[in-house]
Amino acid sequence: ETGVTQSPTHLIKTRGQQVTLRCSSQSGHNTVSWYQQALGQGPQFIFQYYREEENGRGNFPPRFSGLQFPNYSSELNVNALELDDSALYLCASSQQGLGYGYTFGSGTRLTVV
Amino acid sequence: DAKTTQPPSMDCAEGRAANLPCNHSTISGNEYVYWYRQIHSQGPQYIIHGLKNNETNEMASLIITEDRKSSTLILPHATLRDTAVYYCIVRFNNAGNMLTFGGGTRLMVKP
């Protein structure tokens, strides 16, 4: 059973640029969610996808967007990058409704300069 | 989701039991208590969850008080590899619900 894999592991972007982060869900999981973790803080929920549709969103602006594909993999897109977007971005997959814990990837470390 | 309160840090001697408390006094009847931990430079890792009864798995035990307003995660024989930030989360166990992380407890296991 494979876990959640994220790519790339590290990324440096310039303010104003756009970035796409990728996530492959754990086998058998049909829900994927994304979290932002600033240094020294707990992860903050960005949004969640189930069956290719967004079914939950945290307090993040529209320049944070996502996609879920038929194979349950996912992308997080961030437009017009700001310095405060520098963080660890975590992807988590789960099997919705079964009470299982979420399985997290190791994250993508994004630095905006 | 109900909010949780955890001590910011704790120390534990290697080989001893680590008891991590969590207060969730506003928990509602259908909310579960989840515990995750995050080892440095990794994503959070699911440990255990429960509703009312005490739970045990290969990683830990979860003790929930009868009024469900607090719980304790027990690592029975802490090792250096258990050094991590431990998060207590309460959530409804239904579709579309997210995990709301607080500050967690930074557990340092010392030799």
Tab-separated table of N, CA, C and O in Angstrom, chain A residues 35 37 41-45 48 55-57 88 90 96-106, chain B residues 34 36 38 41-46 49 87 91 93-103 106:
chain	number	residue	atom	x	y	z
A	35	TYR	N	-3.355	21.575	3.179
A	35	TYR	CA	-3.109	22.383	4.354
A	35	TYR	C	-1.855	23.226	4.142
A	35	TYR	O	-0.914	22.789	3.476
A	37	GLN	N	1.142	25.146	6.320
A	37	GLN	CA	1.751	25.197	7.644
A	37	GLN	C	2.889	26.204	7.653
A	37	GLN	O	3.965	25.942	7.087
A	41	GLN	N	3.837	26.875	13.434
A	41	GLN	CA	2.390	26.828	13.652
A	41	GLN	C	1.828	25.490	13.214
A	41	GLN	O	2.481	24.721	12.514
A	42	GLY	N	0.595	25.224	13.620
A	42	GLY	CA	-0.091	24.024	13.173
A	42	GLY	C	-0.602	24.197	11.759
A	42	GLY	O	-0.762	25.318	11.273
A	43	PRO	N	-0.863	23.103	11.064
A	43	PRO	CA	-1.395	23.199	9.695
A	43	PRO	C	-2.759	23.885	9.671
A	43	PRO	O	-3.577	23.694	10.564
A	44	GLN	N	-2.985	24.683	8.622
A	44	GLN	CA	-4.262	25.369	8.428
A	44	GLN	C	-4.934	24.817	7.170
A	44	GLN	O	-4.320	24.750	6.107
A	45	PHE	N	-6.200	24.479	7.301
A	45	PHE	CA	-6.965	23.885	6.206
A	45	PHE	C	-7.178	24.876	5.078
A	45	PHE	O	-7.643	26.005	5.305
A	48	GLN	N	-10.748	21.024	0.458
A	48	GLN	CA	-10.859	19.575	0.323
A	48	GLN	C	-11.630	19.239	-0.952
A	48	GLN	O	-12.557	19.954	-1.320
A	55	ASN	N	-15.446	20.376	-1.700
A	55	ASN	CA	-16.556	20.232	-0.758
A	55	ASN	C	-16.214	20.782	0.613
A	55	ASN	O	-16.799	20.377	1.613
A	56	GLY	N	-15.278	21.708	0.660
A	56	GLY	CA	-14.945	22.373	1.905
A	56	GLY	C	-13.791	23.321	1.642
A	56	GLY	O	-12.894	23.012	0.859
A	57	ARG	N	-13.835	24.488	2.259
A	57	ARG	CA	-12.786	25.476	2.045
A	57	ARG	C	-12.549	26.249	3.328
A	57	ARG	O	-13.496	26.603	4.033
A	88	LEU	N	5.087	25.327	4.449
A	88	LEU	CA	5.043	23.918	4.074
A	88	LEU	C	3.607	23.611	3.659
A	88	LEU	O	2.671	23.874	4.414
A	90	LEU	N	0.912	20.832	2.779
A	90	LEU	CA	0.670	19.419	3.050
A	90	LEU	C	-0.580	18.946	2.342
A	90	LEU	O	-1.600	19.631	2.326
A	96	GLN	N	-13.510	8.932	2.788
A	96	GLN	CA	-14.543	9.741	3.429
A	96	GLN	C	-15.626	8.883	4.057
A	96	GLN	O	-16.131	7.949	3.457
A	97	GLY	N	-16.005	9.277	5.252
A	97	GLY	CA	-17.161	8.661	5.890
A	97	GLY	C	-16.881	7.394	6.651
A	97	GLY	O	-17.781	6.863	7.292
A	98	LEU	N	-15.655	6.896	6.582
A	98	LEU	CA	-15.373	5.640	7.258
A	98	LEU	C	-14.659	5.839	8.589
A	98	LEU	O	-14.301	4.873	9.243
A	99	GLY	N	-14.448	7.107	8.970
A	99	GLY	CA	-13.841	7.360	10.266
A	99	GLY	C	-12.356	7.087	10.317
A	99	GLY	O	-11.758	7.082	11.373
A	100	TYR	N	-11.749	6.831	9.149
A	100	TYR	CA	-10.312	6.582	9.167
A	100	TYR	C	-9.566	7.896	9.326
A	100	TYR	O	-10.018	8.934	8.923
A	101	GLY	N	-8.402	7.809	9.890
A	101	GLY	CA	-7.539	8.965	9.979
A	101	GLY	C	-7.028	9.372	8.613
A	101	GLY	O	-6.986	8.600	7.682
A	102	TYR	N	-6.668	10.618	8.501
A	102	TYR	CA	-6.088	11.123	7.267
A	102	TYR	C	-4.642	10.663	7.152
A	102	TYR	O	-3.932	10.560	8.147
A	103	THR	N	-4.196	10.432	5.941
A	103	THR	CA	-2.797	10.103	5.680
A	103	THR	C	-2.173	11.304	4.989
A	103	THR	O	-2.637	11.714	3.921
A	104	PHE	N	-1.138	11.847	5.606
A	104	PHE	CA	-0.483	13.037	5.087
A	104	PHE	C	0.773	12.680	4.311
A	104	PHE	O	1.472	11.709	4.641
A	105	GLY	N	1.061	13.517	3.304
A	105	GLY	CA	2.351	13.462	2.661
A	105	GLY	C	3.375	14.244	3.469
A	105	GLY	O	3.044	14.843	4.494
A	106	SER	N	4.605	14.241	3.000
A	106	SER	CA	5.677	14.943	3.713
A	106	SER	C	5.732	16.420	3.364
A	106	SER	O	6.483	17.174	3.990
B	34	TYR	N	-9.502	13.079	17.995
B	34	TYR	CA	-8.415	12.538	17.186
B	34	TYR	C	-7.080	13.026	17.737
B	34	TYR	O	-6.961	14.144	18.224
B	36	TYR	N	-3.026	13.332	16.410
B	36	TYR	CA	-2.003	13.235	15.369
B	36	TYR	C	-0.683	13.695	15.979
B	36	TYR	O	-0.663	14.418	16.976
B	38	GLN	N	3.409	15.139	14.684
B	38	GLN	CA	4.218	15.605	13.567
B	38	GLN	C	5.668	15.623	14.003
B	38	GLN	O	6.067	16.434	14.850
B	41	SER	N	9.991	17.933	10.082
B	41	SER	CA	10.177	17.822	8.630
B	41	SER	C	9.315	16.740	7.982
B	41	SER	O	9.600	16.333	6.854
B	42	GLN	N	8.293	16.263	8.694
B	42	GLN	CA	7.379	15.297	8.102
B	42	GLN	C	5.948	15.816	8.200
B	42	GLN	O	5.664	16.771	8.920
B	43	GLY	N	5.029	15.171	7.463
B	43	GLY	CA	3.619	15.495	7.601
B	43	GLY	C	3.045	14.885	8.871
B	43	GLY	O	3.619	13.959	9.440
B	44	PRO	N	1.916	15.397	9.353
B	44	PRO	CA	1.274	14.809	10.532
B	44	PRO	C	0.950	13.331	10.316
B	44	PRO	O	0.637	12.909	9.205
B	45	GLN	N	1.021	12.583	11.390
B	45	GLN	CA	0.773	11.149	11.362
B	45	GLN	C	-0.395	10.832	12.290
B	45	GLN	O	-0.396	11.231	13.455
B	46	TYR	N	-1.372	10.114	11.767
B	46	TYR	CA	-2.515	9.696	12.582
B	46	TYR	C	-2.055	8.731	13.662
B	46	TYR	O	-1.260	7.823	13.411
B	49	HIS	N	-8.053	7.553	17.461
B	49	HIS	CA	-9.215	8.392	17.680
B	49	HIS	C	-10.269	7.614	18.456
B	49	HIS	O	-10.231	6.368	18.511
B	87	TYR	N	-0.887	16.741	18.342
B	87	TYR	CA	-2.081	17.552	18.154
B	87	TYR	C	-3.323	16.761	18.580
B	87	TYR	O	-3.530	15.631	18.139
B	91	ARG	N	-13.579	16.627	16.021
B	91	ARG	CA	-14.268	16.879	14.757
B	91	ARG	C	-15.452	15.950	14.604
B	91	ARG	O	-15.459	14.839	15.136
B	93	ASN	N	-17.409	13.372	12.468
B	93	ASN	CA	-16.869	12.347	11.598
B	93	ASN	C	-17.742	12.197	10.365
B	93	ASN	O	-18.221	11.115	10.054
B	94	ASN	N	-17.951	13.300	9.642
B	94	ASN	CA	-18.797	13.221	8.460
B	94	ASN	C	-18.082	13.794	7.249
B	94	ASN	O	-16.987	14.338	7.339
B	95	ALA	N	-18.711	13.629	6.117
B	95	ALA	CA	-18.105	14.016	4.854
B	95	ALA	C	-17.845	15.516	4.819
B	95	ALA	O	-18.624	16.303	5.335
B	96	GLY	N	-16.728	15.882	4.169
B	96	GLY	CA	-16.414	17.285	3.960
B	96	GLY	C	-15.790	17.971	5.144
B	96	GLY	O	-15.471	19.158	5.076
B	97	ASN	N	-15.600	17.230	6.230
B	97	ASN	CA	-15.074	17.906	7.416
B	97	ASN	C	-13.554	17.904	7.416
B	97	ASN	O	-12.931	16.937	7.004
B	98	MET	N	-12.982	18.992	7.888
B	98	MET	CA	-11.531	19.104	7.891
B	98	MET	C	-10.975	18.838	9.281
B	98	MET	O	-11.727	18.618	10.227
B	99	LEU	N	-9.657	18.834	9.366
B	99	LEU	CA	-8.961	18.757	10.644
B	99	LEU	C	-8.554	20.162	11.038
B	99	LEU	O	-7.947	20.873	10.249
B	100	THR	N	-8.913	20.587	12.235
B	100	THR	CA	-8.539	21.908	12.731
B	100	THR	C	-7.427	21.734	13.754
B	100	THR	O	-7.672	21.264	14.872
B	101	PHE	N	-6.223	22.087	13.367
B	101	PHE	CA	-5.061	21.942	14.237
B	101	PHE	C	-4.888	23.181	15.098
B	101	PHE	O	-5.001	24.304	14.626
B	102	GLY	N	-4.608	22.944	16.359
B	102	GLY	CA	-4.209	24.034	17.237
B	102	GLY	C	-2.690	24.089	17.309
B	102	GLY	O	-2.007	23.695	16.369
B	103	GLY	N	-2.192	24.554	18.422
B	103	GLY	CA	-0.750	24.665	18.575
B	103	GLY	C	-0.063	23.371	18.945
B	103	GLY	O	1.138	23.210	18.730
B	106	ARG	N	4.496	20.090	22.250
B	106	ARG	CA	5.814	19.636	21.808
B	106	ARG	C	6.377	18.710	22.879
B	106	ARG	O	6.726	19.155	23.976
